[in-house]
Coordinates of C-alpha atoms in Angstrom, one line a residue:
M1115 CA 0.0 0.0 0.0
K1116 CA 2.8 2.4 0.9
I1117 CA 4.6 1.5 -2.4
K1118 CA 1.4 2.4 -4.4
R1119 CA 1.1 5.7 -2.6
F1120 CA 4.8 6.4 -3.3
I1121 CA 4.4 5.6 -7.0
S1122 CA 1.3 7.8 -7.2
L1123 CA 3.1 10.7 -5.5
V1124 CA 6.0 10.4 -7.9
L1125 CA 3.6 10.3 -10.9
L1126 CA 1.8 13.3 -9.6
L1127 CA 5.0 15.3 -9.1
Y1128 CA 6.1 14.2 -12.6
I1129 CA 2.9 15.4 -14.2
N1130 CA 3.0 18.7 -12.3
S1131 CA 6.6 19.2 -13.4
I1132 CA 5.4 18.6 -17.0
D1133 CA 2.6 21.1 -16.5
T1134 CA 4.9 23.6 -15.0
N1135 CA 7.4 23.3 -17.8
A1136 CA 4.7 23.5 -20.3
Q1137 CA 3.2 26.6 -18.6
D1138 CA 6.7 28.2 -18.5
S1139 CA 7.2 27.4 -22.2
I1140 CA 3.8 28.9 -23.1
K1141 CA 4.5 32.0 -21.0
Q1142 CA 7.9 32.5 -22.6
K1143 CA 6.3 32.1 -26.1
L1144 CA 3.7 34.8 -25.2
I1145 CA 6.5 37.1 -23.9
D1146 CA 8.5 36.5 -27.1
K1147 CA 5.4 37.2 -29.2
K1148 CA 4.7 40.4 -27.3
N1149 CA 8.2 41.6 -27.6
Q1150 CA 8.2 40.8 -31.3
F1151 CA 5.0 42.9 -31.7
H1152 CA 6.5 45.8 -29.8
D1153 CA 9.8 45.6 -31.7
G1154 CA 7.8 45.7 -35.0
L1155 CA 6.0 48.8 -33.9
V1156 CA 9.3 50.5 -33.0
H1157 CA 10.7 49.6 -36.4
L1158 CA 7.6 51.0 -38.0
K1159 CA 7.9 54.3 -36.1
R1160 CA 11.6 54.6 -37.1
D1161 CA 10.6 54.1 -40.7
L1162 CA 8.0 56.8 -40.5
H1163 CA 10.4 59.1 -38.7
Q1164 CA 13.0 58.7 -41.5
H1165 CA 10.5 59.5 -44.2
P1166 CA 8.5 62.5 -42.9
E1167 CA 5.8 63.9 -45.3
L1168 CA 4.4 67.4 -45.0
S1169 CA 0.7 68.2 -44.8
G1170 CA -1.1 67.1 -47.9
K1171 CA 1.8 65.0 -49.1
E1172 CA 1.4 61.9 -46.8
K1173 CA 1.2 59.5 -49.7
R1174 CA 3.8 56.9 -48.5
T1175 CA 2.6 57.1 -44.9
S1176 CA -1.0 56.7 -45.9
K1177 CA -0.1 53.5 -48.0
I1178 CA 1.8 52.0 -45.0
V1179 CA -1.2 52.6 -42.7
Q1180 CA -3.7 51.3 -45.3
D1181 CA -1.7 48.1 -45.9
Y1182 CA -1.3 47.5 -42.1
L1183 CA -5.0 47.8 -41.5
L1184 CA -5.9 45.6 -44.4
D1185 CA -3.5 42.9 -43.1
L1186 CA -5.4 43.0 -39.8
G1187 CA -8.6 42.3 -41.7
L1188 CA -10.2 45.7 -41.1
E1189 CA -12.5 47.3 -43.6
V1190 CA -10.5 50.3 -45.0
R1191 CA -11.8 53.6 -46.5
T1192 CA -9.6 56.1 -48.2
D1193 CA -12.3 58.4 -49.7
F1194 CA -12.6 61.1 -47.1
G1195 CA -10.2 63.7 -48.5
G1196 CA -6.5 63.9 -49.1
Y1197 CA -4.5 60.9 -47.9
S1198 CA -6.8 60.0 -45.1
V1199 CA -7.3 56.4 -44.0
V1200 CA -10.1 55.0 -41.9
G1201 CA -10.0 51.5 -40.6
I1202 CA -13.3 50.0 -39.4
L1203 CA -13.2 47.2 -36.8
K1204 CA -16.6 45.5 -36.3
G1205 CA -17.3 43.3 -33.4
S1206 CA -19.4 40.2 -33.4
K1207 CA -22.5 42.2 -32.6
E1208 CA -23.8 45.8 -32.9
G1209 CA -23.1 48.1 -30.0
K1210 CA -21.3 51.3 -29.0
K1211 CA -19.3 53.0 -31.7
I1212 CA -16.0 54.6 -30.8
A1213 CA -13.5 56.5 -32.9
W1214 CA -9.7 56.7 -32.3
R1215 CA -7.9 59.4 -34.3
A1216 CA -4.2 59.7 -35.1
D1217 CA -2.5 62.4 -37.2
M1218 CA 0.2 61.5 -39.8
D1219 CA 1.9 64.6 -41.2
A1220 CA 5.3 66.1 -40.5
A1221 CA 6.2 69.8 -40.1
L1222 CA 8.8 72.1 -41.5
H1223 CA 11.5 72.9 -39.0
V1224 CA 14.7 74.9 -39.0
F1225 CA 17.5 73.0 -37.1
G1226 CA 20.4 74.8 -35.6
S1227 CA 21.0 78.5 -35.1
N1228 CA 21.9 79.5 -38.6
P1229 CA 19.3 82.2 -39.6
N1230 CA 19.9 81.3 -43.3
A1231 CA 19.2 77.6 -42.8
K1232 CA 16.3 76.2 -44.8
P1233 CA 13.5 74.5 -43.0
K1234 CA 13.3 70.7 -43.5
A1235 CA 10.4 68.3 -43.2
A1236 CA 10.7 66.5 -39.8
H1237 CA 8.6 64.7 -37.3
V1238 CA 9.1 67.3 -34.6
C1239 CA 5.5 67.0 -33.3
G1240 CA 5.3 63.3 -32.7
H1241 CA 2.8 62.3 -35.4
D1242 CA 5.0 59.3 -36.2
I1243 CA 4.4 58.2 -32.6
H1244 CA 0.7 58.9 -32.9
T1245 CA 0.3 56.9 -36.1
T1246 CA 2.3 54.0 -34.7
I1247 CA 0.3 53.8 -31.4
G1248 CA -2.9 54.0 -33.4
L1249 CA -1.9 51.0 -35.5
G1250 CA -0.8 49.1 -32.4
I1251 CA -4.2 49.7 -30.8
A1252 CA -5.9 48.5 -34.0
N1253 CA -3.7 45.4 -33.9
T1254 CA -4.5 44.7 -30.3
L1255 CA -8.2 45.1 -30.6
S1256 CA -8.5 43.2 -33.8
K1257 CA -7.5 40.1 -31.9
M1258 CA -10.6 40.6 -29.7
K1259 CA -13.2 41.3 -32.5
D1260 CA -15.0 38.0 -32.0
R1261 CA -15.5 39.0 -28.4
M1262 CA -16.3 42.6 -29.1
I1263 CA -19.8 44.1 -29.1
G1264 CA -19.6 47.3 -31.0
T1265 CA -17.4 49.1 -33.6
V1266 CA -14.1 50.9 -33.4
Y1267 CA -13.2 53.4 -36.1
F1268 CA -9.5 54.2 -36.5
I1269 CA -9.1 57.6 -38.2
F1270 CA -5.7 58.4 -39.6
Q1271 CA -5.7 62.0 -40.5
P1272 CA -3.5 64.0 -42.9
A1273 CA -2.7 67.7 -42.7
E1274 CA -3.1 68.4 -39.0
E1275 CA -0.3 70.9 -39.0
T1276 CA -2.1 73.2 -41.4
F1277 CA -5.4 72.8 -39.6
K1278 CA -7.0 71.5 -42.8
G1279 CA -7.1 67.7 -42.4
A1280 CA -10.0 67.3 -39.9
K1281 CA -12.1 69.8 -41.7
S1282 CA -11.5 68.2 -45.0
M1283 CA -12.4 64.7 -43.8
I1284 CA -15.6 66.0 -42.3
E1285 CA -16.5 68.0 -45.4
N1286 CA -15.9 64.9 -47.5
G1287 CA -18.6 63.0 -45.6
L1288 CA -16.7 61.3 -42.7
F1289 CA -19.6 61.5 -40.3
Q1290 CA -22.2 60.7 -43.0
E1291 CA -20.5 57.3 -43.4
I1292 CA -19.3 56.5 -39.8
H1293 CA -21.3 57.4 -36.7
P1294 CA -19.2 57.3 -33.6
D1295 CA -20.8 57.9 -30.2
E1296 CA -17.5 59.3 -28.9
I1297 CA -14.0 60.1 -30.2
F1298 CA -10.5 59.9 -28.6
G1299 CA -7.0 60.8 -29.5
L1300 CA -3.6 61.6 -28.0
H1301 CA -0.7 63.9 -28.3
V1302 CA 2.8 63.3 -27.0
F1303 CA 3.7 65.7 -24.2
P1304 CA 6.9 66.6 -22.2
T1305 CA 5.8 64.8 -19.1
E1306 CA 7.5 61.5 -17.9
V1307 CA 7.2 58.7 -20.3
G1308 CA 4.0 56.6 -20.0
T1309 CA 2.1 59.2 -17.9
V1310 CA -1.4 60.2 -19.1
S1311 CA -3.0 63.6 -18.5
S1312 CA -6.1 65.5 -19.7
K1313 CA -8.7 68.0 -18.4
P1314 CA -12.3 69.0 -19.1
N1315 CA -13.0 71.9 -21.5
E1316 CA -10.2 74.0 -23.0
L1317 CA -6.9 72.1 -23.3
F1318 CA -4.9 74.9 -25.0
A1319 CA -5.1 78.6 -25.2
Y1320 CA -6.9 80.2 -28.2
Q1321 CA -4.4 81.3 -30.9
R1322 CA -4.7 84.3 -33.2
R1323 CA -2.2 85.7 -35.7
I1324 CA -3.3 89.3 -36.4
K1325 CA -2.3 91.1 -39.7
L1326 CA -2.4 94.9 -39.9
T1327 CA -2.1 96.3 -43.4
F1328 CA -0.9 99.8 -44.2
D1329 CA 0.3 102.0 -47.0
T1330 CA 4.0 101.7 -47.6
T1331 CA 4.5 105.4 -46.8
I1332 CA 4.1 104.6 -43.1
D1333 CA 7.2 105.0 -40.9
Q1334 CA 7.8 101.3 -40.3
N1335 CA 10.3 101.6 -37.4
A1336 CA 8.1 104.1 -35.5
F1337 CA 5.0 102.0 -36.0
R1338 CA 6.7 98.8 -35.0
K1339 CA 7.6 100.4 -31.7
F1340 CA 4.0 101.7 -31.3
L1341 CA 2.5 98.3 -32.1
K1342 CA 4.9 96.5 -29.7
E1343 CA 3.8 98.8 -26.8
L1344 CA 0.2 98.4 -27.8
L1345 CA 0.3 94.6 -27.8
E1346 CA 2.3 94.4 -24.6
G1347 CA -0.4 96.4 -23.0
F1348 CA -2.7 93.4 -23.3
I1349 CA -0.3 91.0 -21.5
R1350 CA -2.0 89.5 -18.5
H1351 CA -0.9 86.7 -16.1
K1352 CA -0.8 85.7 -12.5
A1353 CA 1.6 87.7 -10.3
N1354 CA 3.7 84.7 -9.3
G1355 CA 4.3 83.2 -12.8
E1356 CA 5.4 83.6 -16.3
P1357 CA 3.2 81.5 -18.6
W1358 CA 5.2 82.4 -21.7
S1359 CA 8.0 80.3 -20.2
L1360 CA 7.4 76.5 -20.4
V1361 CA 9.9 75.6 -17.7
D1362 CA 7.2 75.3 -15.0
L1363 CA 4.9 73.0 -17.0
N1364 CA 5.6 70.0 -14.7
D1365 CA 6.3 71.9 -11.6
P1366 CA 4.1 70.6 -8.7
K1367 CA 3.6 74.2 -7.4
Y1368 CA 3.2 76.2 -10.6
G1369 CA 2.5 73.6 -13.3
L1370 CA -0.5 72.0 -15.0
S1371 CA -1.2 69.4 -12.3
N1372 CA -1.9 72.1 -9.7
P1373 CA -5.3 73.8 -9.6
K1374 CA -3.5 77.1 -8.8
T1375 CA -1.3 76.7 -11.9
I1376 CA 0.2 79.8 -13.5
Y1377 CA -1.0 78.6 -16.9
N1378 CA -4.5 79.9 -16.2
D1379 CA -6.1 83.3 -17.1
Y1380 CA -3.4 84.9 -19.3
F1381 CA -2.7 86.8 -22.5
I1382 CA 0.8 86.3 -24.0
L1383 CA 2.6 87.1 -27.2
G1384 CA 3.8 84.2 -29.2
S1385 CA 6.2 85.8 -31.7
N1386 CA 8.0 88.9 -32.6
I1387 CA 6.4 91.4 -35.0
S1388 CA 7.1 90.4 -38.6
T1389 CA 6.5 92.4 -41.8
R1390 CA 5.3 91.3 -45.2
N1391 CA 5.4 93.4 -48.3
G1392 CA 2.5 93.5 -50.8
D1393 CA 1.5 95.7 -53.8
N1394 CA 2.1 99.2 -52.4
T1395 CA 1.3 97.8 -48.9
I1396 CA 3.1 96.5 -45.9
S1397 CA 1.6 94.2 -43.3
F1398 CA 2.7 93.8 -39.7
E1399 CA 1.9 90.4 -38.1
C1400 CA 2.1 89.0 -34.6
T1401 CA 0.7 85.9 -32.9
Y1402 CA -0.9 86.0 -29.5
Y1403 CA -2.5 83.5 -27.1
E1404 CA -5.6 84.2 -24.9
T1405 CA -7.2 81.8 -22.5
D1406 CA -10.6 83.6 -22.3
S1407 CA -12.6 83.2 -25.6
T1408 CA -14.9 86.1 -24.6
R1409 CA -11.9 88.5 -24.9
L1410 CA -10.8 87.6 -28.4
D1411 CA -13.1 89.9 -30.4
S1412 CA -12.5 92.9 -28.1
I1413 CA -8.7 92.6 -28.4
S1414 CA -8.7 92.9 -32.2
K1415 CA -11.3 95.8 -32.0
T1416 CA -9.2 97.6 -29.4
I1417 CA -6.1 97.3 -31.5
T1418 CA -7.8 98.6 -34.6
N1419 CA -9.5 101.5 -32.8
T1420 CA -6.3 102.5 -31.1
I1421 CA -4.6 102.7 -34.5
L1422 CA -7.5 104.7 -35.9
D1423 CA -7.1 107.2 -33.1
S1424 CA -3.4 107.5 -33.6
E1425 CA -1.2 109.4 -36.1
Y1426 CA -1.0 106.1 -38.1
A1427 CA -4.7 106.2 -39.0
K1428 CA -4.1 107.8 -42.4
F1429 CA -1.9 104.9 -43.5
Y1430 CA -4.2 102.2 -42.2
I1431 CA -5.9 99.9 -44.7
K1432 CA -7.3 96.9 -42.8
T1433 CA -7.1 94.3 -40.0
S1434 CA -7.3 90.6 -40.8
F1435 CA -6.1 87.3 -39.4
T1436 CA -3.7 84.8 -41.0
A1437 CA -4.6 82.3 -38.3
E1438 CA -7.6 82.0 -36.0
R1439 CA -7.3 78.7 -34.3
P1440 CA -9.8 77.5 -31.7
T1441 CA -8.7 75.1 -28.9
V1442 CA -9.4 71.5 -28.2
L1443 CA -12.6 71.4 -26.1
N1444 CA -12.8 68.2 -24.2
D1445 CA -16.3 67.0 -23.3
S1446 CA -16.6 67.5 -19.6
K1447 CA -18.6 64.4 -18.7
L1448 CA -16.6 62.1 -21.0
T1449 CA -13.3 63.5 -19.7
E1450 CA -14.2 62.8 -16.1
E1451 CA -15.4 59.3 -16.9
S1452 CA -12.2 58.6 -19.0
L1453 CA -9.8 59.8 -16.3
T1454 CA -11.6 57.8 -13.7
I1455 CA -11.2 54.7 -15.8
L1456 CA -7.5 55.3 -16.4
K1457 CA -6.8 56.2 -12.8
G1458 CA -8.5 52.9 -11.8
L1459 CA -6.3 51.0 -14.2
Y1460 CA -3.0 52.7 -13.6
G1461 CA -3.3 54.8 -10.4
E1462 CA -3.2 58.6 -9.8
E1463 CA 0.6 58.7 -10.0
K1464 CA 0.5 57.7 -13.6
V1465 CA -2.8 59.5 -14.6
K1466 CA -3.2 63.2 -13.8
T1467 CA -6.0 65.7 -14.1
F1468 CA -4.5 68.9 -15.6
Y1469 CA -5.7 72.5 -14.9
G1470 CA -5.3 75.8 -16.9
Q1471 CA -4.5 76.0 -20.6
I1472 CA -1.3 75.1 -22.4
P1473 CA 0.3 77.9 -24.4
Y1474 CA 1.9 77.7 -27.9
S1475 CA 0.1 74.5 -28.9
N1476 CA -3.1 73.6 -30.6
E1477 CA -4.8 70.8 -32.5
D1478 CA -7.5 70.5 -35.2
F1479 CA -9.0 67.7 -33.1
I1480 CA -11.6 70.3 -32.1
F1481 CA -13.4 70.0 -35.5
Y1482 CA -14.3 66.3 -34.6
Q1483 CA -15.3 67.5 -31.1
N1484 CA -17.7 70.0 -32.8
E1485 CA -19.6 66.9 -34.2
V1486 CA -19.0 64.2 -31.5
P1487 CA -18.2 64.2 -27.8
G1488 CA -14.5 63.7 -27.5
V1489 CA -11.4 63.7 -25.4
M1490 CA -7.7 64.4 -26.3
F1491 CA -5.2 62.8 -23.9
L1492 CA -1.6 64.0 -23.4
L1493 CA 0.8 61.0 -23.3
G1494 CA 4.2 61.6 -21.6
G1495 CA 7.2 61.0 -23.8
S1496 CA 10.1 62.6 -21.9
N1497 CA 12.8 60.7 -20.0
K1498 CA 15.1 62.7 -17.7
E1499 CA 17.5 59.9 -17.1
K1500 CA 18.0 59.4 -20.9
G1501 CA 18.1 63.2 -21.5
I1502 CA 15.0 63.0 -23.7
N1503 CA 12.6 66.0 -23.9
A1504 CA 9.4 65.5 -25.8
L1505 CA 8.5 69.3 -26.2
P1506 CA 7.0 69.5 -29.7
H1507 CA 8.4 71.8 -32.4
T1508 CA 11.8 72.3 -30.8
S1509 CA 15.2 71.2 -32.3
E1510 CA 15.7 69.0 -29.2
F1511 CA 12.4 67.2 -29.6
E1512 CA 12.7 63.5 -29.0
V1513 CA 10.4 60.9 -27.7
D1514 CA 11.4 57.8 -25.6
E1515 CA 10.4 54.9 -27.7
E1516 CA 9.2 53.1 -24.6
V1517 CA 6.1 55.2 -25.0
I1518 CA 5.0 53.1 -28.0
P1519 CA 4.2 49.8 -26.1
L1520 CA 3.1 51.8 -23.1
G1521 CA 0.7 53.8 -25.2
V1522 CA -0.7 50.8 -27.0
N1523 CA -1.2 49.0 -23.7
I1524 CA -2.8 51.9 -21.9
F1525 CA -5.3 52.9 -24.6
S1526 CA -6.1 49.4 -25.7
N1527 CA -7.1 48.7 -22.1
F1528 CA -9.0 52.0 -21.9
L1529 CA -11.0 51.3 -25.0
T1530 CA -12.0 47.8 -23.8
K1531 CA -13.5 49.7 -20.8
R1532 CA -15.5 52.0 -23.2
I1533 CA -16.8 49.2 -25.4
I1534 CA -18.1 45.8 -24.4
I1535 CA -15.6 42.9 -24.6
N1536 CA -17.0 39.5 -23.7
F1537 CA -14.0 38.0 -21.9
D1538 CA -16.0 35.0 -20.8
K1539 CA -16.6 33.9 -24.4
S1540 CA -14.9 30.6 -25.1

């Protein structure tokens, strides 16, 4: 009897050892497969980074995105204007419809301090990262489509830098063909890699570039000084801060994570005054940023009226704008729900509610939000230890590539909380 028990025990231990070895083997295969997936995404991002395409010229990028989505088995549409691509992932049953948007274009940027250097096309705003993460999310969710109740639309947008892409897609019937209940997107941001932030309502300051046109007989130097003093008279900010400086963005006392942030209630200038010559005219241009939308019209009217009451009135021709950019306007209820979900998944150290409005930035994501409740997230891409600073549109701009698998994981998990996934399905 004792011998039988001993043999049974040996057999049980042997079987368990086989099971353990098999489990370890399966686990390692899953890890290898996951690493292979992430390595593939990093390779894809590097390829996009090495082949930047300006707004309206995203032909190669668009083809890569289209082929990737087709390989995943998604329905793909390319008829919404420009080089846009929309991938449609349908679940096993009808349900909630969600859109995820990523922009694809590069920007012109002057590298170095040479004033005569020509600008080059470059991914200095992270759109290569946005595109890669969007494709990674599509890949991840496509593996769950048999368990998914609902539809996810992946919108890959051209021409964000010119503020034309979103408008063009909408004007070309995007929301006549797809009908999302909500829309999400992200932008890389100079917070620590893998952190997520957002806030209800205005995410950025409102941007205007005013253009004042005069007869060429005006005394240009004298008027430039007059205009500089006039514009500086509008500058408004909290007494303890300088919102035109970005050094305090992440400061716990003055930065965006503090309800008393200095990046709240301000008017700042975003550029020096530049001139442009026309036919017997000269124009003076300057960009400014205002957090209060109700002040925008009065600012331009005051500038014009002050000029008309001055010695320069006889040279004045007109006031116009070369840029009038609204701000991303996150749906308040949806933002609160989304941040609650993300904090529940990753904790409040990794997911932050921001306050105030970010200067010098903007996004044409607002045009989708005018049609559908939406939220834009800020995904940290900086890494102090590696000396990486993900501040867009700077010569030092760089993104820690660890943000790619992190971003895919974070927002794939998030979307599974917004749409029904039947994890019990065999």
